[in-house]
CSV table of C-alpha atoms in Angstrom, one decimal:
chain,number,residue,atom,x,y,z
A,590,MET,CA,0.0,0.0,0.0
A,591,PRO,CA,1.5,3.4,-0.9
A,592,SER,CA,2.2,5.8,1.8
A,593,THR,CA,-0.5,8.4,2.6
A,594,ASP,CA,-0.1,12.1,3.3
A,595,TYR,CA,-2.5,12.6,6.2
A,596,SER,CA,-1.8,16.3,6.3
A,597,GLN,CA,-4.1,16.8,3.3
A,598,ALA,CA,-7.6,18.3,3.9
A,599,ALA,CA,-10.5,16.0,4.4
A,600,ALA,CA,-12.3,14.6,1.4
A,601,PRO,CA,-15.3,16.6,0.2
A,602,PRO,CA,-18.8,15.5,0.9
A,603,ALA,CA,-19.3,14.1,-2.6
A,604,SER,CA,-17.0,11.2,-1.7
A,605,VAL,CA,-19.6,9.7,0.6
A,606,PRO,CA,-21.0,6.5,-1.0
A,607,PRO,CA,-24.7,6.7,-1.8
A,608,ALA,CA,-25.7,3.6,0.2
A,609,GLY,CA,-27.6,4.5,3.3
A,610,PRO,CA,-27.2,3.2,6.8
A,611,VAL,CA,-28.5,-0.1,8.1
A,612,LEU,CA,-31.5,0.7,10.2
A,613,ALA,CA,-33.0,-1.4,13.0
A,614,ASP,CA,-36.8,-2.1,12.9
A,615,GLY,CA,-38.7,1.0,13.8
A,616,GLU,CA,-35.8,3.4,12.8
A,617,THR,CA,-35.8,6.1,10.2
A,618,SER,CA,-33.0,8.2,8.9
A,619,ARG,CA,-32.5,11.6,7.2
A,620,THR,CA,-29.7,13.8,6.1
A,621,VAL,CA,-29.8,17.3,7.5
A,622,GLN,CA,-28.0,19.8,5.3
A,623,LEU,CA,-26.4,22.8,7.1
A,624,PRO,CA,-23.8,25.3,5.7
A,625,GLY,CA,-20.6,23.3,5.4
A,626,LEU,CA,-22.1,20.2,7.0
A,627,GLY,CA,-24.3,17.2,6.1
A,628,LEU,CA,-25.4,15.2,9.1
A,629,LEU,CA,-27.0,11.8,9.0
A,630,VAL,CA,-29.6,11.5,11.7
A,631,ARG,CA,-31.1,8.2,12.8
A,632,SER,CA,-34.5,8.5,14.6
A,633,ARG,CA,-36.8,6.3,16.6
A,634,ALA,CA,-40.2,7.2,18.1
A,635,HIS,CA,-42.7,5.1,20.0
A,636,SER,CA,-45.3,3.4,17.8
A,637,GLY,CA,-48.0,5.5,19.3
A,638,ALA,CA,-46.2,8.8,19.0
A,639,ARG,CA,-45.7,10.9,15.9
A,640,PRO,CA,-42.0,11.9,15.2
A,641,GLY,CA,-41.6,15.6,15.8
A,642,SER,CA,-45.1,15.9,17.3
A,643,GLY,CA,-43.9,16.7,20.9
A,644,ASP,CA,-45.8,13.6,22.2
A,645,LEU,CA,-42.5,12.5,23.9
A,646,GLU,CA,-39.5,14.5,25.1
A,647,PRO,CA,-36.7,14.6,22.6
A,648,ALA,CA,-33.3,13.0,23.1
A,649,MET,CA,-30.1,13.4,21.2
A,650,PHE,CA,-27.4,10.7,21.2
A,651,VAL,CA,-23.7,11.4,20.3
A,652,HIS,CA,-21.3,8.5,19.5
A,653,GLY,CA,-17.6,8.1,20.3
A,654,LEU,CA,-14.4,8.0,18.2
A,655,GLY,CA,-14.8,5.6,15.3
A,656,GLY,CA,-18.4,5.0,16.1
A,657,SER,CA,-21.7,6.1,14.6
A,658,SER,CA,-25.4,6.6,15.4
A,659,GLN,CA,-25.8,2.9,15.1
A,660,ASN,CA,-24.1,2.5,18.5
A,661,TRP,CA,-27.3,3.8,20.1
A,662,SER,CA,-29.8,1.7,18.3
A,663,ALA,CA,-30.3,-0.8,21.2
A,664,LEU,CA,-30.8,2.0,23.8
A,665,MET,CA,-33.0,4.0,21.6
A,666,ALA,CA,-35.3,1.0,21.1
A,667,SER,CA,-35.3,0.4,24.8
A,668,LEU,CA,-36.3,4.0,25.6
A,669,ALA,CA,-38.8,4.4,22.7
A,670,ASP,CA,-41.7,4.6,25.1
A,671,THR,CA,-40.0,7.4,27.1
A,672,VAL,CA,-38.2,9.7,24.7
A,673,GLU,CA,-38.2,10.4,21.0
A,674,GLY,CA,-34.7,9.4,20.1
A,675,HIS,CA,-32.4,11.0,17.5
A,676,ALA,CA,-28.8,10.0,17.0
A,677,LEU,CA,-26.4,11.8,14.6
A,678,ASP,CA,-23.3,10.7,12.8
A,679,LEU,CA,-20.7,13.3,13.6
A,680,PRO,CA,-19.0,14.9,10.6
A,681,GLY,CA,-16.9,12.4,8.8
A,682,PHE,CA,-18.3,9.4,10.8
A,683,GLY,CA,-20.9,6.8,9.9
A,684,HIS,CA,-22.8,8.2,6.9
A,685,SER,CA,-22.1,11.9,7.5
A,686,PRO,CA,-19.6,13.4,5.0
A,687,PRO,CA,-16.5,15.3,6.2
A,688,PRO,CA,-17.1,18.9,7.1
A,689,ASP,CA,-16.1,21.4,4.4
A,690,ASP,CA,-13.5,23.0,6.8
A,691,GLY,CA,-11.8,19.7,7.8
A,692,ASN,CA,-12.1,20.7,11.5
A,693,TYR,CA,-12.5,17.7,13.8
A,694,SER,CA,-11.8,19.3,17.1
A,695,VAL,CA,-14.0,18.6,20.1
A,696,ALA,CA,-15.3,22.2,19.9
A,697,ALA,CA,-16.1,21.8,16.2
A,698,HIS,CA,-18.1,18.6,16.9
A,699,ALA,CA,-19.9,20.4,19.7
A,700,ARG,CA,-20.8,23.2,17.3
A,701,ALA,CA,-22.2,20.6,14.8
A,702,VAL,CA,-24.5,19.2,17.6
A,703,VAL,CA,-25.7,22.7,18.6
A,704,ARG,CA,-26.4,23.7,15.0
A,705,LEU,CA,-28.4,20.5,14.5
A,706,LEU,CA,-30.5,21.1,17.6
A,707,GLU,CA,-31.1,24.7,16.6
A,708,ALA,CA,-31.9,23.9,13.0
A,709,GLU,CA,-34.5,21.3,14.1
A,710,GLY,CA,-35.8,23.2,17.1
A,711,ARG,CA,-35.4,20.2,19.4
A,712,GLY,CA,-34.0,21.8,22.6
A,713,PRO,CA,-34.1,21.2,25.4
A,714,VAL,CA,-33.2,17.5,24.9
A,715,HIS,CA,-32.1,14.7,27.0
A,716,LEU,CA,-28.5,14.6,25.7
A,717,PHE,CA,-26.4,11.4,25.7
A,718,GLY,CA,-22.7,11.1,24.9
A,719,ASN,CA,-20.2,8.2,24.8
A,720,SER,CA,-16.4,8.6,24.8
A,721,LEU,CA,-15.6,11.4,22.4
A,722,GLY,CA,-19.3,12.1,22.3
A,723,GLY,CA,-19.1,12.5,26.1
A,724,ALA,CA,-16.6,15.3,25.7
A,725,VAL,CA,-18.6,16.9,23.0
A,726,THR,CA,-21.8,16.9,24.9
A,727,VAL,CA,-20.1,18.3,28.0
A,728,LYS,CA,-19.1,21.3,25.9
A,729,VAL,CA,-22.7,21.6,24.5
A,730,ALA,CA,-24.2,21.4,28.0
A,731,ALA,CA,-21.8,24.0,29.4
A,732,ALA,CA,-22.2,26.5,26.6
A,733,ARG,CA,-25.9,26.0,25.9
A,734,PRO,CA,-27.8,25.0,29.0
A,735,ASP,CA,-31.0,26.1,27.2
A,736,LEU,CA,-30.6,23.1,24.8
A,737,VAL,CA,-30.1,20.4,27.5
A,738,ARG,CA,-32.7,18.9,29.7
A,739,THR,CA,-30.5,16.1,31.2
A,740,LEU,CA,-27.0,14.9,30.4
A,741,THR,CA,-26.1,11.2,30.3
A,742,LEU,CA,-22.4,10.4,29.9
A,743,VAL,CA,-21.2,6.9,29.1
A,744,SER,CA,-17.4,6.6,29.6
A,745,PRO,CA,-16.9,10.3,28.7
A,746,ALA,CA,-13.5,11.2,27.3
A,747,LEU,CA,-12.5,13.7,30.0
A,748,PRO,CA,-8.8,14.4,30.6
A,749,GLU,CA,-7.0,11.5,32.3
A,750,LEU,CA,-3.3,12.2,32.7
A,751,PRO,CA,-1.5,9.9,32.5
A,752,PRO,CA,-4.0,7.7,30.6
A,753,GLN,CA,-4.2,4.0,31.5
A,754,PRO,CA,-1.7,1.9,29.5
A,755,SER,CA,-4.4,0.2,27.4
A,756,ALA,CA,-5.6,3.6,26.0
A,757,VAL,CA,-2.1,4.7,24.9
A,758,PRO,CA,-2.1,3.0,21.5
A,759,THR,CA,-5.3,4.9,20.6
A,760,ALA,CA,-3.8,8.2,21.6
A,761,LEU,CA,-0.7,7.4,19.5
A,762,ALA,CA,-2.9,7.7,16.4
A,763,SER,CA,-2.4,11.5,16.8
A,764,VAL,CA,1.4,11.2,16.3
A,765,PRO,CA,2.5,12.1,12.7
A,766,GLY,CA,3.7,9.1,10.8
A,767,LEU,CA,2.4,6.3,13.2
A,768,PRO,CA,-1.0,5.8,11.5
A,769,ALA,CA,0.7,5.2,8.2
A,770,LEU,CA,2.9,2.6,9.8
A,771,TYR,CA,-0.2,0.9,11.3
A,772,VAL,CA,-2.0,0.9,8.0
A,773,ARG,CA,0.9,-0.8,6.3
A,774,ALA,CA,1.3,-3.3,9.2
A,775,THR,CA,-2.4,-4.3,9.1
A,776,ARG,CA,-3.2,-4.1,5.4
A,777,GLY,CA,-3.4,-7.9,5.2
A,778,TRP,CA,-5.9,-8.3,8.1
A,779,GLU,CA,-9.3,-9.7,7.3
A,780,PRO,CA,-12.4,-7.8,8.4
A,781,GLU,CA,-13.1,-10.4,11.0
A,782,ARG,CA,-9.7,-9.9,12.6
A,783,ARG,CA,-10.1,-6.1,12.6
A,784,THR,CA,-13.5,-6.5,14.2
A,785,GLN,CA,-12.3,-8.8,16.9
A,786,ALA,CA,-9.5,-6.3,17.8
A,787,LEU,CA,-12.1,-3.5,18.0
A,788,LEU,CA,-14.5,-5.6,20.1
A,789,SER,CA,-11.8,-6.6,22.5
A,790,LEU,CA,-10.9,-3.0,23.0
A,791,CYS,CA,-14.4,-1.7,23.5
A,792,TYR,CA,-16.3,-4.5,25.2
A,793,GLY,CA,-15.8,-5.9,28.6
A,794,ASP,CA,-16.8,-9.3,27.3
A,795,PRO,CA,-16.6,-9.5,23.5
A,796,SER,CA,-18.2,-12.9,23.4
A,797,VAL,CA,-21.6,-11.3,24.0
A,798,VAL,CA,-21.5,-10.2,20.3
A,799,GLY,CA,-23.0,-13.2,18.4
A,800,GLY,CA,-22.2,-14.5,14.9
A,801,PRO,CA,-24.8,-12.5,12.8
A,802,GLU,CA,-24.2,-9.3,14.8
A,803,ARG,CA,-20.4,-9.8,14.5
A,804,ASP,CA,-20.7,-10.3,10.8
A,805,ALA,CA,-22.7,-7.1,10.5
A,806,TYR,CA,-20.1,-5.3,12.5
A,807,ALA,CA,-17.3,-6.6,10.2
A,808,ALA,CA,-19.2,-5.5,7.1
A,809,GLU,CA,-19.8,-2.0,8.5
A,810,TYR,CA,-16.1,-1.7,9.6
A,811,GLN,CA,-14.9,-2.7,6.2
A,812,ARG,CA,-17.3,-0.2,4.6
A,813,ARG,CA,-15.8,2.6,6.7
A,814,ILE,CA,-12.2,1.7,6.3
A,815,ASP,CA,-12.6,1.7,2.5
A,816,LEU,CA,-13.8,5.3,2.6
A,817,PRO,CA,-11.0,7.6,1.2
A,818,TYR,CA,-11.2,9.9,4.2
A,819,PHE,CA,-11.4,7.2,7.0
A,820,TRP,CA,-7.9,7.6,8.4
A,821,ASP,CA,-7.9,11.4,8.0
A,822,VAL,CA,-11.1,11.6,10.1
A,823,MET,CA,-9.8,9.2,12.7
A,824,ILE,CA,-6.4,10.9,13.0
A,825,ARG,CA,-7.8,14.4,13.2
A,826,SER,CA,-10.5,13.5,15.7
A,827,THR,CA,-7.9,11.8,17.9
A,828,ARG,CA,-5.7,14.8,17.7
A,829,GLY,CA,-8.8,16.8,18.7
A,830,ILE,CA,-9.2,14.8,21.9
A,831,VAL,CA,-5.5,15.0,22.7
A,832,ASN,CA,-5.6,18.7,22.2
A,833,ALA,CA,-8.7,19.1,24.3
A,834,TYR,CA,-7.0,17.2,27.2
A,835,THR,CA,-4.2,19.8,27.2
A,836,LEU,CA,-6.4,22.9,27.4
A,837,GLY,CA,-6.3,24.9,30.6
A,838,GLY,CA,-8.4,27.6,32.2
A,839,GLN,CA,-12.0,28.1,31.2
A,840,HIS,CA,-11.5,25.9,28.1
A,841,SER,CA,-10.5,22.8,30.2
A,842,LEU,CA,-13.0,20.0,29.9
A,843,TRP,CA,-13.0,19.7,33.7
A,844,ARG,CA,-13.8,23.4,34.0
A,845,GLN,CA,-16.6,22.9,31.4
A,846,ALA,CA,-18.0,20.0,33.5
A,847,GLU,CA,-18.2,22.3,36.5
A,848,ARG,CA,-20.4,24.7,34.5
A,849,VAL,CA,-23.0,22.1,33.5
A,850,LEU,CA,-26.3,22.9,35.1
A,851,ALA,CA,-28.3,19.9,33.8
A,852,PRO,CA,-28.9,16.9,36.0
A,853,THR,CA,-26.1,14.5,35.0
A,854,LEU,CA,-25.9,10.7,34.9
A,855,LEU,CA,-22.4,9.3,34.8
A,856,ILE,CA,-21.9,5.7,33.6
A,857,TYR,CA,-18.5,3.9,33.8
A,858,GLY,CA,-17.5,0.3,33.0
A,859,VAL,CA,-15.1,-1.3,35.4
A,860,ARG,CA,-13.5,-3.3,32.5
A,861,ASP,CA,-13.1,-0.2,30.3
A,862,LYS,CA,-9.8,-0.2,28.5
A,863,LEU,CA,-10.0,3.3,27.1
A,864,VAL,CA,-11.5,5.4,29.9
A,865,SER,CA,-10.5,4.3,33.4
A,866,VAL,CA,-13.2,3.8,36.0
A,867,ARG,CA,-10.8,5.6,38.4
A,868,MET,CA,-12.0,8.8,36.8
A,869,ALA,CA,-15.6,8.2,37.9
A,870,ARG,CA,-15.2,9.7,41.4
A,871,ARG,CA,-13.5,12.8,40.0
A,872,ALA,CA,-16.3,13.2,37.4
A,873,SER,CA,-19.0,12.8,40.1
A,874,ARG,CA,-17.4,15.7,42.1
A,875,ALA,CA,-17.0,17.9,39.0
A,876,PHE,CA,-20.6,17.9,37.9
A,877,ARG,CA,-22.7,19.9,40.3
A,878,ASP,CA,-25.8,17.7,40.0
A,879,SER,CA,-24.6,14.2,39.4
A,880,ARG,CA,-25.3,10.6,40.1
A,881,LEU,CA,-22.9,7.7,39.3
A,882,LEU,CA,-23.5,4.2,37.9
A,883,THR,CA,-20.6,1.8,37.7
A,884,ILE,CA,-21.0,-1.5,35.9
A,885,PRO,CA,-18.4,-4.2,36.9
A,886,GLY,CA,-18.9,-6.3,33.8
A,887,SER,CA,-18.9,-3.5,31.2
A,888,GLY,CA,-16.3,-2.0,29.0
A,889,HIS,CA,-16.3,1.2,27.0
A,890,VAL,CA,-19.7,1.0,25.4
A,891,ALA,CA,-22.2,0.2,28.2
A,892,MET,CA,-25.1,1.4,26.1
A,893,MET,CA,-24.3,-1.5,23.7
A,894,GLU,CA,-23.2,-4.1,26.3
A,895,HIS,CA,-25.8,-3.4,29.0
A,896,PRO,CA,-28.6,-1.3,27.4
A,897,ASP,CA,-31.0,-2.5,30.1
A,898,LEU,CA,-28.9,-1.1,32.9
A,899,VAL,CA,-28.4,2.2,31.2
A,900,ASP,CA,-32.1,2.3,30.4
A,901,ARG,CA,-33.0,1.7,34.1
A,902,ALA,CA,-30.5,4.4,35.3
A,903,PHE,CA,-31.9,7.0,32.9
A,904,ARG,CA,-35.5,6.2,33.9
A,905,ASP,CA,-34.5,6.6,37.5
A,906,LEU,CA,-33.0,10.0,36.6
A,907,ARG,CA,-36.2,11.2,35.0
A,908,ASP,CA,-38.3,9.9,37.9
A,909,GLU,CA,-36.0,11.8,40.3
A,910,ILE,CA,-36.4,15.0,38.4
A,911,ALA,CA,-40.2,14.6,38.2
A,912,ALA,CA,-40.3,14.1,41.9
A,913,ARG,CA,-38.3,17.2,42.5
A,914,VAL,CA,-40.7,19.2,40.3
A,915,ARG,CA,-43.7,17.8,42.1
A,916,GLY,CA,-42.1,18.6,45.4
A,917,GLY,CA,-41.2,22.2,44.3
A,918,GLY,CA,-37.5,21.5,44.6
A,919,ALA,CA,-34.9,23.3,42.6
A,920,ALA,CA,-33.1,21.5,39.8
A,921,GLY,CA,-29.7,22.4,41.1
A,922,GLY,CA,-27.7,21.1,43.9
A,923,THR,CA,-25.3,18.2,44.2
A,924,VAL,CA,-26.6,14.7,44.2
A,925,THR,CA,-24.0,11.9,43.9
A,926,ALA,CA,-25.4,8.4,44.1
A,927,THR,CA,-23.1,5.5,43.5
A,928,THR,CA,-24.9,2.4,42.3
A,929,ASP,CA,-23.3,-1.1,42.5
A,930,VAL,CA,-24.9,-3.3,39.9
A,931,SER,CA,-22.5,-6.2,40.2
A,932,THR,CA,-25.4,-8.6,40.9
A,933,ALA,CA,-27.4,-7.4,37.9
A,934,ALA,CA,-24.4,-7.5,35.6
A,935,SER,CA,-23.0,-10.8,36.7
A,936,GLY,CA,-24.8,-12.8,34.1
A,937,SER,CA,-23.3,-10.9,31.2
């Protein structure tokens, strides 16, 4: 494979293949065109509710590095009776084309989310974020509290220095020259091998992904890696996370977390190889109105591994807020509840 110059600008939107996303039963998708952006949005509404009707409170789901809106399908289905779910593919990911300006910083991704919410008039929403999407949604919630009803963070990519050793190879993707070496070293890998490596990194127990689902993952992974801009997006987005980790003052992600007003649910997997569970306590102290769920059997994508537990925790959050409103209590304050679900998760 010839060497690739990753310093070039991202590929234009026209390079996105015409094939649409694979949708779960009950899902629809649309592409929202904004100046300089095209965003694929996957939606799910309860069978008795009309999409966009206001029958249910809206929710927006933001995926992590290398992910897509499809990462939220299981949780959106589980919560379909509670919220009207919308999950976007961030610029350059999934079926969204690269942005015209080639900007993949955390701030740029946050602006894309804000622009989508404003364009469709969906705020305030229940905002969900995983990994990179967690950092993105923290910035959204801090800057635009009017757009956020609640914030649910699954293994959010908040600064962890030094990172745990298993996360270092991912961070190294931001180092010039190393991605090209990785591409050459793995060019002979079959899709199944690539998928197994990815599942082992992201899941606490990769064996929970069965044959047909694993085949679907492999096909989607191969589709993405064949895109001409795949590595450019991954490298620039990884650099965006690394850069965000180094920011200080009011731009620090931890400082941003302190500014979040929305009731916040934090979810961490004890087996997470990318975001250490040791950061959970710091996060629960940083957010002014937080509650914490740790899942011993889970890895980096609890909403995919344990959607039932994430569903239950979110419903508890909504019930708690409703009780506050009925009791005349303020939405602010600090509430930190640590939940041990080791018994519930032991069968996974």
